[in-house]
Short mmCIF file of C-alpha atoms and ligand atoms in Angstrom, two decimals:
data_model
loop_
_atom_site.label_atom_id
_atom_site.label_comp_id
_atom_site.label_asym_id
_atom_site.label_seq_id
_atom_site.Cartn_x
_atom_site.Cartn_y
_atom_site.Cartn_z
CA UNK A 937 0.00 0.00 0.00
CA UNK A 938 1.34 3.41 -0.90
CA UNK A 939 1.81 5.64 2.13
CA UNK A 940 1.60 9.43 2.25
CA UNK A 941 4.53 10.99 4.11
CA UNK A 942 5.48 14.49 5.16
CA UNK A 943 9.09 14.61 6.35
CA UNK A 944 10.96 17.59 7.77
CA UNK A 945 14.59 18.15 6.85
CA UNK A 946 15.96 20.54 9.42
CA UNK A 947 19.38 20.67 7.70
CA UNK A 948 22.02 22.45 9.85
CA UNK A 949 19.54 24.36 11.99
CA UNK A 950 18.65 24.49 15.70
CA UNK A 951 20.72 23.75 18.78
CA UNK A 952 19.86 20.57 20.66
CA UNK A 953 17.50 22.33 23.13
CA UNK A 954 15.80 24.18 20.27
CA UNK A 955 15.45 20.98 18.30
CA UNK A 956 14.02 19.09 21.26
CA UNK A 957 11.47 21.85 21.74
CA UNK A 958 10.51 21.83 18.05
CA UNK A 959 10.17 18.04 18.02
CA UNK A 960 7.96 18.17 21.11
CA UNK A 961 5.73 20.78 19.49
CA UNK A 962 5.42 18.75 16.28
CA UNK A 963 4.68 15.55 18.15
CA UNK A 964 2.06 17.18 20.33
CA UNK A 965 0.40 18.84 17.33
CA UNK A 966 0.28 15.57 15.39
CA UNK A 967 -1.12 13.72 18.42
CA UNK A 968 -3.86 16.30 18.81
CA UNK A 969 -4.76 16.87 15.17
CA UNK A 970 -7.74 14.79 14.13
CA UNK A 971 -7.53 12.40 11.20
CA UNK A 972 -4.01 13.00 9.91
CA UNK A 973 -3.68 11.30 6.53
CA UNK A 974 0.08 10.90 6.36
CA UNK A 975 3.07 9.58 8.25
CA UNK A 976 5.04 12.44 9.80
CA UNK A 977 8.83 12.33 10.11
CA UNK A 978 11.37 14.80 11.47
CA UNK A 979 14.84 14.74 9.88
CA UNK A 980 17.34 16.14 12.36
CA UNK A 981 21.11 16.64 12.76
CA UNK A 982 23.13 13.72 14.16
CA UNK A 983 23.69 15.56 17.43
CA UNK A 984 19.93 15.75 18.01
CA UNK A 985 18.87 12.18 17.24
CA UNK A 986 19.08 10.65 20.72
CA UNK A 987 17.53 13.62 22.50
CA UNK A 988 14.72 13.98 19.97
CA UNK A 989 14.06 10.25 20.07
CA UNK A 990 13.41 10.55 23.79
CA UNK A 991 10.74 13.23 23.46
CA UNK A 992 8.76 11.99 20.46
CA UNK A 993 6.16 9.23 20.44
CA UNK A 994 6.89 7.03 17.43
CA UNK A 995 3.18 6.33 17.10
CA UNK A 996 2.93 9.89 15.85
CA UNK A 997 6.32 10.98 14.53
CA UNK A 998 9.15 9.06 12.88
CA UNK A 999 12.79 10.05 13.17
CA UNK A 1000 15.31 10.48 10.35
CA UNK A 1001 19.00 11.31 10.17
CA UNK A 1002 20.06 13.57 7.31
CA UNK A 1003 22.99 11.45 6.20
CA UNK A 1004 25.13 8.47 7.15
CA UNK A 1005 28.66 7.35 6.35
CA UNK A 1006 29.69 5.14 3.45
CA UNK A 1007 31.56 2.84 5.87
CA UNK A 1008 30.29 0.72 8.75
CA UNK A 1009 32.94 1.59 11.33
CA UNK A 1010 36.58 2.35 11.92
CA UNK A 1011 39.06 5.13 11.30
CA UNK A 1012 36.80 7.71 9.64
CA UNK A 1013 37.12 10.67 11.98
CA UNK A 1014 33.98 12.76 12.16
CA UNK A 1015 31.76 10.31 10.31
CA UNK A 1016 28.56 8.70 11.65
CA UNK A 1017 27.67 5.21 10.47
CA UNK A 1018 24.27 3.76 9.64
CA UNK A 1019 24.36 1.37 12.66
CA UNK A 1020 25.15 4.36 14.90
CA UNK A 1021 22.15 6.20 13.47
CA UNK A 1022 19.93 3.17 13.99
CA UNK A 1023 21.14 2.81 17.59
CA UNK A 1024 19.71 6.26 18.43
CA UNK A 1025 16.20 5.01 17.67
CA UNK A 1026 16.00 6.68 14.25
CA UNK A 1027 14.06 4.66 11.71
CA UNK A 1028 14.89 6.62 8.54
CA UNK A 1029 17.87 8.25 6.90
CA UNK A 1030 17.77 10.90 4.17
CA UNK A 1031 20.38 10.11 1.50
CA UNK A 1032 21.51 11.87 -1.64
CA UNK A 1033 20.27 15.34 -0.81
CA UNK A 1034 21.52 17.77 -3.47
CA UNK A 1035 23.40 19.71 -0.77
CA UNK A 1036 25.33 16.52 0.08
CA UNK A 1037 25.93 15.76 -3.59
CA UNK A 1038 26.93 19.34 -4.39
CA UNK A 1039 28.89 20.56 -1.35
CA UNK A 1040 30.33 17.24 -0.18
CA UNK A 1041 30.90 15.56 -3.52
CA UNK A 1042 28.67 12.57 -2.89
CA UNK A 1043 28.63 10.44 -6.01
CA UNK A 1044 26.09 8.00 -7.37
CA UNK A 1045 28.46 5.15 -6.49
CA UNK A 1046 29.01 6.39 -2.93
CA UNK A 1047 25.27 6.74 -2.45
CA UNK A 1048 24.76 3.18 -3.64
CA UNK A 1049 27.03 2.08 -0.77
CA UNK A 1050 25.24 4.33 1.72
CA UNK A 1051 21.87 2.93 0.65
CA UNK A 1052 23.12 -0.62 1.20
CA UNK A 1053 24.60 0.17 4.62
CA UNK A 1054 21.45 1.99 5.73
CA UNK A 1055 19.22 -0.92 4.74
CA UNK A 1056 21.58 -3.41 6.41
CA UNK A 1057 21.30 -1.36 9.61
CA UNK A 1058 17.51 -1.63 9.44
CA UNK A 1059 16.90 1.96 8.39
CA UNK A 1060 14.44 3.01 5.73
CA UNK A 1061 15.85 5.43 3.17
CA UNK A 1062 14.46 8.70 1.87
CA UNK A 1063 16.45 8.92 -1.35
CA UNK A 1064 16.67 12.36 -2.96
CA UNK A 1065 17.11 13.07 -6.64
CA UNK A 1066 16.65 16.12 -8.81
CA UNK A 1067 18.09 18.33 -11.52
CA UNK A 1068 19.78 21.73 -11.48
CA UNK A 1069 18.38 24.72 -13.33
CA UNK A 1070 21.01 24.34 -16.07
CA UNK A 1071 20.07 20.70 -16.54
CA UNK A 1072 16.39 21.59 -16.79
CA UNK A 1073 17.11 24.34 -19.30
CA UNK A 1074 19.23 21.94 -21.33
CA UNK A 1075 16.37 19.44 -21.28
CA UNK A 1076 18.49 16.74 -19.61
CA UNK A 1077 16.44 16.58 -16.39
CA UNK A 1078 14.85 13.22 -17.15
CA UNK A 1079 18.27 11.66 -17.81
CA UNK A 1080 19.79 13.17 -14.67
CA UNK A 1081 17.02 11.79 -12.46
CA UNK A 1082 17.09 8.42 -14.19
CA UNK A 1083 20.88 8.12 -13.70
CA UNK A 1084 20.63 9.00 -10.02
CA UNK A 1085 17.89 6.46 -9.36
CA UNK A 1086 19.26 3.67 -11.54
CA UNK A 1087 22.83 4.12 -10.32
CA UNK A 1088 22.16 4.13 -6.59
CA UNK A 1089 18.99 2.05 -6.22
CA UNK A 1090 18.36 -0.39 -9.05
CA UNK A 1091 20.84 -2.98 -7.75
CA UNK A 1092 18.35 -3.60 -4.91
CA UNK A 1093 16.02 -6.58 -5.05
CA UNK A 1094 12.29 -5.98 -4.78
CA UNK A 1095 12.16 -6.65 -1.04
CA UNK A 1096 14.95 -4.18 -0.26
CA UNK A 1097 13.42 -1.63 -2.62
CA UNK A 1098 10.27 -1.74 -0.48
CA UNK A 1099 12.22 0.19 2.19
CA UNK A 1100 12.92 3.10 -0.16
CA UNK A 1101 11.02 6.37 -0.30
CA UNK A 1102 11.97 8.63 -3.21
CA UNK A 1103 12.06 12.41 -2.91
CA UNK A 1104 12.10 14.48 -6.10
CA UNK A 1105 13.76 17.79 -5.29
CA UNK A 1106 14.53 20.09 -8.21
CA UNK A 1107 17.66 21.94 -7.04
CA UNK A 1108 16.37 25.21 -8.46
CA UNK A 1109 13.38 25.04 -6.11
CA UNK A 1110 15.24 24.28 -2.87
CA UNK A 1111 15.28 27.18 -0.47
CA UNK A 1112 14.63 29.61 -3.32
CA UNK A 1113 10.94 30.24 -2.76
CA UNK A 1114 10.43 29.03 -6.31
CA UNK A 1115 8.32 25.87 -6.25
CA UNK A 1116 7.97 23.58 -9.21
CA UNK A 1117 4.39 23.90 -10.39
CA UNK A 1118 2.19 21.00 -9.41
CA UNK A 1119 2.12 19.96 -13.09
CA UNK A 1120 5.92 20.11 -13.41
CA UNK A 1121 6.31 18.00 -10.27
CA UNK A 1122 3.61 15.53 -11.35
CA UNK A 1123 5.34 15.08 -14.72
CA UNK A 1124 8.57 14.01 -13.02
CA UNK A 1125 6.84 11.89 -10.39
CA UNK A 1126 4.99 10.00 -13.11
CA UNK A 1127 8.27 9.55 -14.97
CA UNK A 1128 9.93 8.16 -11.83
CA UNK A 1129 7.02 5.78 -11.20
CA UNK A 1130 7.36 4.61 -14.79
CA UNK A 1131 11.04 3.83 -14.22
CA UNK A 1132 10.14 1.85 -11.11
CA UNK A 1133 7.47 -0.07 -13.02
CA UNK A 1134 9.99 -1.07 -15.70
CA UNK A 1135 12.45 -2.31 -13.11
CA UNK A 1136 10.22 -3.76 -10.38
CA UNK A 1137 6.78 -4.12 -11.94
CA UNK A 1138 3.57 -2.14 -11.69
CA UNK A 1139 2.64 -3.22 -8.17
CA UNK A 1140 5.88 -2.13 -6.52
CA UNK A 1141 5.90 1.09 -8.53
CA UNK A 1142 2.38 1.79 -7.36
CA UNK A 1143 3.29 1.06 -3.73
CA UNK A 1144 6.33 3.35 -3.65
CA UNK A 1145 6.01 6.70 -1.91
CA UNK A 1146 7.38 9.58 -4.01
CA UNK A 1147 7.75 12.91 -2.20
CA UNK A 1148 8.17 16.37 -3.64
CA UNK A 1149 10.67 18.78 -2.06
CA UNK A 1150 11.58 22.37 -2.85
CA UNK A 1151 9.92 25.41 -1.29
CA UNK A 1152 6.89 23.37 -0.28
CA UNK A 1153 4.81 25.36 2.19
CA UNK A 1154 1.29 25.44 3.66
CA UNK A 1155 0.07 27.64 0.79
CA UNK A 1156 1.11 25.28 -2.03
CA UNK A 1157 1.11 21.84 -0.38
CA UNK A 1158 -2.53 20.98 -1.04
CA UNK A 1159 -2.21 21.61 -4.78
CA UNK A 1160 0.97 19.52 -5.00
CA UNK A 1161 -0.42 16.66 -2.88
CA UNK A 1162 -3.60 16.54 -4.95
CA UNK A 1163 -1.59 15.19 -7.91
CA UNK A 1164 -1.90 11.44 -8.39
CA UNK A 1165 1.82 10.66 -8.15
CA UNK A 1166 2.80 13.12 -5.40
CA UNK A 1167 2.59 11.30 -2.09
CA UNK A 1168 3.79 14.02 0.24
CA UNK A 1169 6.75 16.27 0.79
CA UNK A 1170 10.29 16.63 2.06
CA UNK A 1171 10.23 19.98 3.77
CA UNK A 1172 13.22 22.20 4.55
CA UNK A 1173 12.57 25.79 5.65
CA UNK A 1174 8.91 25.27 6.50
CA UNK A 1175 9.75 22.35 8.83
CA UNK A 1176 11.51 24.67 11.30
CA UNK A 1177 8.28 26.08 12.70
CA UNK A 1178 5.77 23.57 14.05
CA UNK A 1179 2.83 25.63 12.82
CA UNK A 1180 4.11 25.85 9.23
CA UNK A 1181 5.04 22.19 9.20
CA UNK A 1182 1.60 21.24 10.50
CA UNK A 1183 0.04 23.38 7.78
CA UNK A 1184 1.69 21.02 5.30
CA UNK A 1185 0.95 17.83 7.27
CA UNK A 1186 -2.75 18.70 7.27
CA UNK A 1187 -2.78 19.63 3.57
CA UNK A 1188 -3.88 16.13 2.48
P1 PGA B 287 13.12 23.83 1.19
O1 PGA B 287 14.13 22.57 1.23
O2 PGA B 287 11.78 23.30 1.61
O3 PGA B 287 13.70 24.80 2.20
O4 PGA B 287 13.14 24.34 -0.19
C1 PGA B 287 13.71 21.29 0.85
C2 PGA B 287 14.86 20.33 1.00
O5 PGA B 287 15.99 20.71 0.70
O6 PGA B 287 14.67 19.18 1.43
#
């Protein structure tokens, strides 16, 4: 069954006390809101995982890390492995965000390893893909997205692929205030679902959650989520205030 999801990606924001407070507010709001039609997840910095895990009720809010290492353990100073993330109580990890790919040189091959290690550690993966403005203008956006998905995910068997959530995030829409139109997003989501159908069959493609990310906010979420292949959002800026985030959560 395809699940709707709204996931926050706090990025490098909030101190631990601020993050704990925000997580508490989100959890309380979700617990009190009637008839929420999606799974709600908060994606938080590594430093916050354990503390946030203690204050949220997993019946209402899931917990995601924003990254994990491409090694399991050992002499990798400053890195945090997938088993470490899982040991905090987190149940998801966001991988392949364009900021990781762009600023930290994460490659398709490296992400393939991270995906494997995350799944081995029992984490579900929110896998991000998306094109830059130049790539869209050049008309190569379909190829870019296809390469990212095929290269890092299509080695998985059907059972493992069931633990993957895909997030389409056009880089030109992230943090810019410029959202893809609902039709632009739907076009790509349908394309992605088509790729999944070719590789894994219609049933698995239909069951896979595909999120949109990029300047999603309370005022545009409902229009985006109304599209047949948009199953929720990965939310950056608007996930940093409980009220804004809840405005998106309740947009279904
Ligand atoms: P934004 O970020 O909502 O601030 O555009 C989305 C993301 O990068 O996940």
